[in-house]
Coordinates of C-alpha atoms in Angstrom, one line a residue:
X13 CA 31.5 -18.3 -24.4
X14 CA 32.5 -15.0 -22.9
X15 CA 32.4 -12.4 -25.5
X16 CA 33.7 -8.8 -25.4
X17 CA 31.3 -6.3 -24.2
X18 CA 31.4 -4.3 -27.3
X19 CA 31.0 -7.3 -29.6
X20 CA 28.6 -6.9 -32.7
X21 CA 25.2 -8.5 -32.1
X22 CA 25.0 -12.1 -33.2
X23 CA 23.5 -12.6 -36.7
X24 CA 20.4 -14.6 -37.1
X25 CA 20.9 -18.2 -38.0
X26 CA 20.8 -19.4 -41.7
X27 CA 17.3 -19.3 -43.2
X28 CA 15.8 -22.8 -43.6
X29 CA 14.3 -23.6 -46.9
X30 CA 11.0 -24.9 -45.5
X31 CA 10.3 -22.0 -43.2
X32 CA 7.1 -20.4 -43.5
X33 CA 6.6 -17.1 -45.3
X34 CA 6.1 -14.1 -43.1
X35 CA 2.5 -12.8 -43.2
X36 CA 3.3 -9.3 -42.0
X37 CA 5.1 -7.7 -39.1
X38 CA 5.9 -9.9 -36.3
X39 CA 3.4 -9.8 -33.4
X40 CA 4.4 -9.1 -29.6
X41 CA 1.8 -11.2 -27.9
X42 CA 2.9 -10.9 -24.2
X43 CA 5.5 -8.9 -22.1
X44 CA 6.7 -9.3 -18.7
X45 CA 9.3 -7.7 -16.4
X46 CA 10.8 -8.0 -13.0
X47 CA 12.0 -4.7 -11.9
X48 CA 12.2 -2.4 -8.6
X49 CA 8.5 -1.7 -9.2
X50 CA 7.4 -5.4 -8.9
X51 CA 6.9 -8.5 -11.0
X52 CA 4.8 -7.2 -13.8
X53 CA 5.0 -4.4 -16.5
X54 CA 1.7 -3.0 -15.3
X55 CA 3.3 -2.2 -11.9
X56 CA 6.3 -0.5 -13.8
X57 CA 4.1 1.5 -15.9
X58 CA 2.0 2.6 -12.8
X59 CA 5.1 3.8 -11.2
X60 CA 6.0 5.8 -14.2
X61 CA 2.5 7.5 -14.2
X62 CA 2.7 8.0 -10.4
X63 CA 6.3 9.4 -10.6
X64 CA 7.4 7.0 -7.9
X65 CA 11.2 6.1 -7.6
X66 CA 11.8 3.2 -5.3
X67 CA 15.7 3.4 -4.8
X68 CA 16.8 2.0 -1.6
X69 CA 20.0 1.0 0.3
X70 CA 20.2 -2.7 1.0
X71 CA 22.6 -5.4 2.0
X72 CA 22.9 -8.0 -0.8
X73 CA 25.0 -11.3 -1.1
X74 CA 27.4 -11.8 -3.9
X75 CA 25.6 -15.1 -5.1
X76 CA 22.2 -16.5 -4.3
X77 CA 23.3 -20.0 -3.3
X78 CA 26.7 -19.7 -1.5
X79 CA 28.0 -22.7 0.4
X80 CA 29.2 -22.0 4.0
X81 CA 32.9 -21.8 4.6
X82 CA 34.8 -24.9 6.1
X83 CA 35.2 -24.4 10.0
X84 CA 38.9 -23.8 9.6
X85 CA 38.3 -20.9 7.2
X86 CA 36.5 -18.7 9.9
X87 CA 33.7 -16.3 9.2
X88 CA 33.6 -14.9 5.5
X89 CA 31.1 -12.2 4.6
X90 CA 30.8 -11.2 0.8
X91 CA 27.7 -9.2 1.3
X92 CA 27.6 -5.4 0.7
X93 CA 25.2 -2.5 1.2
X94 CA 24.3 -0.8 -2.2
X95 CA 22.1 1.9 -3.0
X96 CA 20.1 1.0 -6.1
X97 CA 16.9 0.0 -7.7
X98 CA 16.6 -3.4 -5.9
X99 CA 14.2 -6.2 -7.0
X100 CA 12.5 -7.3 -3.9
X101 CA 10.7 -10.4 -3.1
X102 CA 11.7 -14.1 -3.2
X103 CA 10.2 -14.8 -6.8
X104 CA 9.6 -18.6 -6.0
X105 CA 9.9 -20.9 -9.0
X106 CA 9.6 -24.4 -7.5
X107 CA 6.4 -25.0 -9.4
X108 CA 8.0 -24.0 -12.5
X109 CA 11.4 -25.7 -12.5
X110 CA 11.1 -28.1 -9.6
X111 CA 12.2 -27.6 -6.0
X112 CA 15.7 -29.0 -6.4
X113 CA 16.5 -26.6 -9.5
X114 CA 14.8 -23.7 -7.6
X115 CA 17.3 -24.1 -4.8
X116 CA 20.3 -23.7 -7.1
X117 CA 19.1 -21.0 -9.5
X118 CA 21.4 -18.0 -9.8
X119 CA 19.8 -14.6 -9.4
X120 CA 20.3 -13.9 -13.2
X121 CA 18.2 -17.1 -14.1
X122 CA 15.7 -16.5 -11.5
X123 CA 14.8 -13.0 -12.6
X124 CA 14.8 -14.1 -16.4
X125 CA 12.8 -17.3 -15.8
X126 CA 10.2 -15.6 -13.6
X127 CA 9.6 -12.8 -16.2
X128 CA 9.4 -15.5 -19.0
X129 CA 6.9 -17.6 -17.2
X130 CA 4.8 -14.6 -16.2
X131 CA 4.7 -13.7 -20.0
X132 CA 4.1 -17.3 -21.2
X133 CA 2.7 -19.4 -18.5
X134 CA 0.9 -21.8 -21.0
X135 CA 3.4 -23.4 -23.2
X136 CA 1.3 -26.3 -24.4
X137 CA 1.2 -26.7 -28.1
X138 CA 4.5 -25.0 -29.0
X139 CA 7.1 -26.6 -31.0
X140 CA 10.4 -26.5 -29.1
X141 CA 12.5 -26.8 -32.4
X142 CA 10.7 -23.7 -33.7
X143 CA 11.1 -21.7 -30.6
X144 CA 14.2 -19.4 -30.0
X145 CA 15.6 -17.4 -27.2
X146 CA 17.4 -14.1 -27.6
X147 CA 18.9 -12.4 -24.6
X148 CA 20.7 -9.1 -24.1
X149 CA 23.0 -8.7 -21.2
X150 CA 26.2 -7.0 -20.0
X151 CA 27.0 -8.8 -16.8
X152 CA 25.2 -12.3 -16.7
X153 CA 27.4 -14.7 -14.7
X154 CA 29.6 -12.1 -13.2
X155 CA 28.8 -12.7 -9.7
X156 CA 29.5 -16.5 -10.0
X157 CA 32.7 -16.0 -11.7
X158 CA 33.8 -13.5 -8.9
X159 CA 32.8 -15.9 -6.3
X160 CA 34.8 -18.7 -7.8
X161 CA 37.8 -16.2 -8.2
X162 CA 37.3 -15.2 -4.5
X163 CA 37.1 -18.7 -3.2
X164 CA 40.3 -19.8 -5.0
X165 CA 42.2 -17.1 -3.3
X166 CA 41.1 -17.9 0.4
X167 CA 42.5 -21.0 1.9
X168 CA 39.7 -23.3 3.3
X169 CA 36.7 -21.5 1.3
X170 CA 34.5 -24.0 -0.4
X171 CA 33.7 -23.4 -4.2
X172 CA 30.0 -24.3 -4.9
X173 CA 29.9 -26.7 -8.0
X174 CA 26.7 -24.8 -9.2
X175 CA 28.6 -21.7 -9.7
X176 CA 30.7 -23.0 -12.6
X177 CA 28.0 -23.7 -15.2
X178 CA 26.5 -20.4 -14.4
X179 CA 29.6 -18.3 -14.6
X180 CA 29.3 -17.4 -18.3
X181 CA 27.4 -14.8 -20.3
X182 CA 25.3 -17.4 -22.0
X183 CA 24.2 -19.4 -18.9
X184 CA 20.9 -17.5 -18.2
X185 CA 19.7 -17.9 -21.7
X186 CA 20.7 -21.6 -21.7
X187 CA 18.8 -22.3 -18.5
X188 CA 15.7 -20.4 -20.0
X189 CA 15.9 -22.6 -23.1
X190 CA 15.9 -25.8 -21.0
X191 CA 13.0 -24.6 -19.0
X192 CA 10.7 -23.7 -21.8
X193 CA 11.9 -25.7 -23.7
X194 CA 13.3 -24.0 -26.7
X195 CA 15.4 -26.0 -29.3
X196 CA 15.7 -23.1 -31.8
X197 CA 18.4 -20.5 -31.8
X198 CA 19.8 -19.4 -28.4
X199 CA 21.8 -16.3 -28.8
X200 CA 23.2 -14.0 -26.0
X201 CA 24.0 -10.4 -27.3
X202 CA 26.5 -8.3 -25.3
X203 CA 26.7 -5.2 -27.5
X204 CA 26.8 -2.7 -24.7
X205 CA 23.8 -0.6 -23.7
X206 CA 21.9 -1.4 -27.0
X207 CA 21.9 -5.2 -26.2
X208 CA 18.3 -5.4 -24.8
X209 CA 16.6 -3.6 -27.8
X210 CA 18.9 -5.5 -30.1
X211 CA 17.5 -8.8 -28.7
X212 CA 14.1 -7.7 -29.9
X213 CA 15.3 -6.7 -33.2
X214 CA 17.2 -10.0 -33.8
X215 CA 14.2 -12.0 -32.6
X216 CA 12.0 -10.2 -35.1
X217 CA 14.5 -11.1 -37.7
X218 CA 14.4 -14.8 -36.7
X219 CA 10.8 -14.7 -37.4
X220 CA 11.0 -12.9 -40.7
X221 CA 13.7 -15.2 -41.9
X222 CA 11.5 -18.2 -41.2
X223 CA 13.9 -19.6 -38.6
X224 CA 11.3 -19.6 -35.8
X225 CA 7.6 -19.5 -35.2
X226 CA 8.1 -18.1 -31.5
X227 CA 11.0 -16.1 -30.0
X228 CA 11.5 -14.8 -26.5
X229 CA 13.4 -11.7 -26.6
X230 CA 14.8 -10.5 -23.4
X231 CA 17.1 -8.2 -21.5
X232 CA 18.7 -8.9 -18.1
X233 CA 21.2 -7.6 -15.6
X234 CA 21.6 -7.8 -11.9
X235 CA 23.5 -6.0 -9.0
X236 CA 26.7 -7.2 -7.6
X237 CA 27.9 -7.0 -4.0
X238 CA 31.6 -7.2 -5.4
X239 CA 31.5 -4.0 -7.3
X240 CA 28.7 -2.1 -5.7
X241 CA 26.2 0.1 -7.5
X242 CA 27.3 2.7 -10.1
X243 CA 27.2 6.1 -8.6
X244 CA 24.1 8.4 -9.1
X245 CA 24.3 10.9 -12.0
X246 CA 23.1 14.4 -11.9
X247 CA 19.6 13.1 -12.5
X248 CA 19.8 11.0 -9.2
X249 CA 19.4 7.7 -11.0
X250 CA 21.4 4.8 -9.5
X251 CA 22.2 1.4 -10.9
X252 CA 19.4 -1.1 -11.0
X253 CA 18.5 -4.7 -11.8
X254 CA 15.8 -6.2 -14.0
X255 CA 14.7 -8.7 -16.5
X256 CA 12.2 -7.9 -19.2
X257 CA 10.8 -10.5 -21.7
X258 CA 8.7 -9.8 -25.0
X259 CA 7.1 -12.9 -26.6
X260 CA 7.1 -12.7 -30.3
X261 CA 5.3 -14.8 -32.8
X262 CA 4.8 -14.7 -36.6
X263 CA 1.9 -12.4 -37.6
X264 CA -0.3 -15.3 -38.6
X265 CA 0.4 -17.3 -35.4
X266 CA -0.1 -14.3 -33.2
X267 CA -3.3 -13.1 -34.8
X268 CA -5.9 -12.2 -32.2
X269 CA -3.3 -12.3 -29.4
X270 CA -1.1 -9.3 -30.5
X271 CA -0.6 -6.5 -28.1
X272 CA 1.9 -4.8 -30.6
X273 CA 3.8 -5.2 -33.7
X274 CA 7.6 -4.6 -34.7
X275 CA 7.2 -2.6 -37.7
X276 CA 10.8 -1.7 -38.3
X277 CA 14.3 -1.9 -36.8
X278 CA 17.4 0.0 -37.4
X279 CA 21.1 -0.2 -36.3
X280 CA 24.2 1.9 -36.8
X281 CA 27.5 2.3 -35.2
X282 CA 29.8 5.3 -34.7
X283 CA 33.6 5.0 -35.1
X284 CA 35.4 6.2 -32.0
X285 CA 36.4 9.8 -32.2
X286 CA 40.1 10.8 -32.6
X287 CA 42.2 10.8 -29.5
X288 CA 41.9 14.2 -27.8
X289 CA 38.7 15.1 -29.6
X290 CA 36.1 17.2 -27.5
X291 CA 32.5 16.4 -27.1
X292 CA 31.7 18.2 -30.3
X293 CA 28.3 19.4 -31.4
X294 CA 25.3 17.5 -32.2
X295 CA 23.7 17.1 -35.7
X296 CA 21.5 19.7 -37.2
X297 CA 18.1 18.9 -38.9
X298 CA 19.5 18.6 -42.5
X299 CA 21.0 15.2 -42.4
X300 CA 22.5 12.4 -40.3
X301 CA 26.1 11.6 -39.8
X302 CA 28.0 8.8 -38.3
X303 CA 29.9 5.6 -39.3
X304 CA 28.6 6.1 -43.1
X305 CA 30.2 9.6 -43.5
X306 CA 33.0 9.5 -40.8
X307 CA 32.4 13.2 -40.0
X308 CA 30.1 15.3 -37.8
X309 CA 27.2 17.5 -38.5
X310 CA 29.2 20.8 -37.9
X311 CA 32.4 19.6 -39.5
X312 CA 34.2 19.0 -36.1
X313 CA 35.2 15.8 -34.7
X314 CA 33.3 14.8 -31.5
X315 CA 32.2 11.9 -29.7
X316 CA 28.7 13.1 -29.1
X317 CA 28.2 14.2 -32.8
X318 CA 29.3 10.9 -34.1
X319 CA 26.9 9.1 -31.7
X320 CA 24.1 11.5 -32.7
X321 CA 24.6 10.7 -36.3
X322 CA 24.6 7.0 -35.8
X323 CA 21.6 7.2 -33.6
X324 CA 19.7 9.4 -36.2
X325 CA 20.7 6.7 -38.9
X326 CA 19.3 3.9 -36.9
X327 CA 16.0 5.5 -36.1
X328 CA 15.7 6.6 -39.7
X329 CA 16.4 2.9 -40.9
X330 CA 13.6 1.8 -38.6
X331 CA 11.1 4.3 -39.9
X332 CA 12.0 3.6 -43.5
X333 CA 11.6 -0.2 -43.1
X334 CA 8.2 0.5 -41.6
X335 CA 7.3 2.9 -44.3
X336 CA 6.3 5.5 -41.7
X337 CA 7.2 9.2 -41.4
X338 CA 8.4 11.0 -38.2
X339 CA 5.2 12.9 -37.7
X340 CA 3.3 9.7 -37.2
X341 CA 5.4 8.7 -34.1
X342 CA 3.6 9.7 -30.9
X343 CA 6.0 8.3 -28.2
X344 CA 9.8 7.8 -28.0
X345 CA 10.9 5.4 -25.1
X346 CA 14.6 5.7 -24.2
X347 CA 16.9 5.0 -21.4
X348 CA 19.9 6.8 -20.0
X349 CA 23.3 5.3 -19.5
X350 CA 24.8 7.7 -17.2
X351 CA 27.4 8.7 -19.8
X352 CA 27.2 12.5 -20.9
X353 CA 28.2 12.1 -24.5
X354 CA 25.5 9.2 -25.2
X355 CA 22.8 11.2 -23.3
X356 CA 23.5 14.2 -25.4
X357 CA 23.6 12.2 -28.7
X358 CA 20.2 10.5 -28.1
X359 CA 18.6 13.8 -27.4
X360 CA 20.2 15.4 -30.4
X361 CA 19.1 12.6 -32.5
X362 CA 15.5 12.8 -31.5
X363 CA 15.4 16.7 -31.8
X364 CA 17.0 16.6 -35.4
X365 CA 14.5 14.0 -36.7
X366 CA 11.3 14.8 -34.8
X367 CA 11.7 18.3 -33.5
X368 CA 8.9 19.0 -31.0
X369 CA 7.2 15.8 -32.0
X370 CA 6.8 12.7 -29.9
X371 CA 6.5 12.5 -26.1
X372 CA 9.9 11.3 -24.7
X373 CA 9.7 8.9 -21.8
X374 CA 13.0 7.6 -20.1
X375 CA 12.4 4.4 -18.3
X376 CA 15.7 4.5 -16.2
X377 CA 14.2 7.4 -14.0
X378 CA 12.0 4.7 -12.5
X379 CA 14.1 1.4 -13.1
X380 CA 17.5 2.7 -12.3
X381 CA 20.2 1.9 -14.9
X382 CA 19.8 -1.7 -15.6
X383 CA 22.5 -2.5 -18.3
X384 CA 21.3 -5.2 -20.7
X385 CA 17.6 -5.0 -19.5
X386 CA 17.3 -1.3 -20.3
X387 CA 16.5 -1.6 -24.0
X388 CA 13.9 -4.5 -23.4
X389 CA 12.4 -2.6 -20.6
X390 CA 11.9 0.5 -23.1
X391 CA 10.1 -1.8 -25.4
X392 CA 8.0 -3.3 -22.7
X393 CA 6.9 0.2 -21.5
X394 CA 6.1 1.1 -25.2
X395 CA 3.9 -2.0 -25.6
X396 CA 1.9 -1.2 -22.3
X397 CA 1.5 2.5 -23.6
X398 CA 0.2 1.2 -26.8
X399 CA -2.1 -1.4 -25.0
X400 CA -3.4 1.3 -22.6
X401 CA -3.6 4.1 -25.0
X402 CA -1.8 6.3 -22.4
X403 CA 1.4 8.3 -22.9
X404 CA 3.6 8.0 -20.1
X405 CA 5.2 11.3 -18.6
X406 CA 8.3 12.8 -20.1
X407 CA 9.8 13.6 -16.7
X408 CA 9.7 12.3 -13.2
X409 CA 6.8 14.1 -11.8
X410 CA 4.3 11.5 -12.9
X411 CA 1.1 12.1 -14.9
X412 CA 0.0 10.7 -18.2
X413 CA -2.4 11.6 -21.2
X414 CA -4.6 9.8 -23.5
X415 CA -3.1 8.7 -26.8
X416 CA -5.5 8.6 -29.8
X417 CA -3.5 9.5 -32.8
X418 CA -5.4 9.4 -36.1
X419 CA -3.0 7.1 -37.8
X420 CA -2.7 4.6 -34.9
X421 CA -0.2 4.3 -32.0
X422 CA 3.3 4.3 -33.1
X423 CA 6.3 4.1 -30.5
X424 CA 9.8 4.4 -31.2
X425 CA 12.5 2.7 -28.9
X426 CA 16.0 4.0 -29.1
X427 CA 19.2 2.9 -27.4
X428 CA 22.7 4.5 -27.7
X429 CA 25.8 3.1 -26.2
X430 CA 28.9 5.2 -25.4
X431 CA 31.0 2.6 -27.3
X432 CA 29.3 3.6 -30.4
X433 CA 26.4 1.3 -31.2
X434 CA 22.9 2.6 -31.6
X435 CA 19.7 0.6 -32.1
X436 CA 16.1 1.6 -33.0
X437 CA 12.8 -0.3 -33.1
X438 CA 9.4 1.0 -34.2
X439 CA 6.3 -0.6 -32.5
X440 CA 2.8 -0.1 -33.8
X441 CA -0.6 -1.3 -32.6
X442 CA -1.9 -4.8 -33.0
X443 CA -4.3 -4.1 -35.9
X444 CA -3.2 -5.7 -39.2
X445 CA -2.4 -3.0 -41.9
X446 CA -4.3 -3.4 -45.0
X447 CA -2.2 -1.5 -47.6
X448 CA 0.7 -3.9 -47.5
X449 CA 3.5 -2.7 -49.8
X450 CA 6.4 -4.8 -49.0
X451 CA 5.2 -8.0 -47.4
X452 CA 5.6 -6.8 -43.8
X453 CA 2.3 -4.9 -43.7
X454 CA 3.6 -1.3 -43.7
X455 CA 2.2 1.8 -45.0
X456 CA 3.8 3.2 -48.2

């Protein structure tokens, strides 16, 4: 089903009465990403540390498996040169899905399945009926939909029957569920730039609610020859393509394999500012604003101020759920959207809540702006930072530093969409917290 890009994220399915009781914070037991840097999160993290930006101009086709036109139609070329963060390499999947399916995979499905298989190559022993998939995306199926539209308007062009089943938002998640297999919840979130991070939050909720034992939470989007790449912003960051996958397991099931844990999640949405309202000022340090108050921190209406309040509400909710204080957070991983108001709001929310506190890393400086994948990539980078004990650089110049805080490694991921939605996820190290106060394993 094709939902509106600003739709609210799908709610977790009903809680079964016989589901297992959560034993603590959900564990992230594997991560993987296909990006401009390569086919692993380690390659992406190394590019962050090295300050490498692999943006190139390349010619790409509209769809991965087009049929040639009929002879009477003449030559038809739907390819286009785009300056962007391109994923390179063939990413073969014949050994995973079989040669026939491998030949017909869309680019969306190829990137997603490759990342999922990298994260979870040995799926023996998992229960398909207790395994779910949650995907965040803004544009999955777009290219196939456009190809059908184009072919219908050109006499003599052939429509590939493969395009039809893959021309919807939920096609990539459905294809992944078939490959795994996963017979539990299959959710596709299209809630703007927050979709990738919200996929992680909804996946954790499915585990907490006892719906699943295992969830693949992912973010995905690819480039399109039909629309070209989004123009570079003042920061020189173009559009990109990527898929990122995080394997979530219940705390007990993931014991001994955990790379990190989902300690808390938060979400809020800012109402659109009144027509004609200016950018406004961001919140101060005395309180958050947003949808709960309907105002702004300085009493003046403005899109950036409303977004800053909602972003701060979201990150506060994540901290509150985890039972943690702002001073304990050592890293904030964010992503730019190219929208000035959302960028201003994100920084204002972090400044108001943390002051000069955590290191702030923007993954899009390396990956390009990847739409639905951005939030999931931010979470994957945070997990890798926790695993390595290394803080990635705050800017584009590379570098890094050791990370050994006394209270353990805590990383906040924050997404802000220009349409008003804001999402936050707090990640911690793999160790089980002893002083459990609320059943999730958090500190008081």
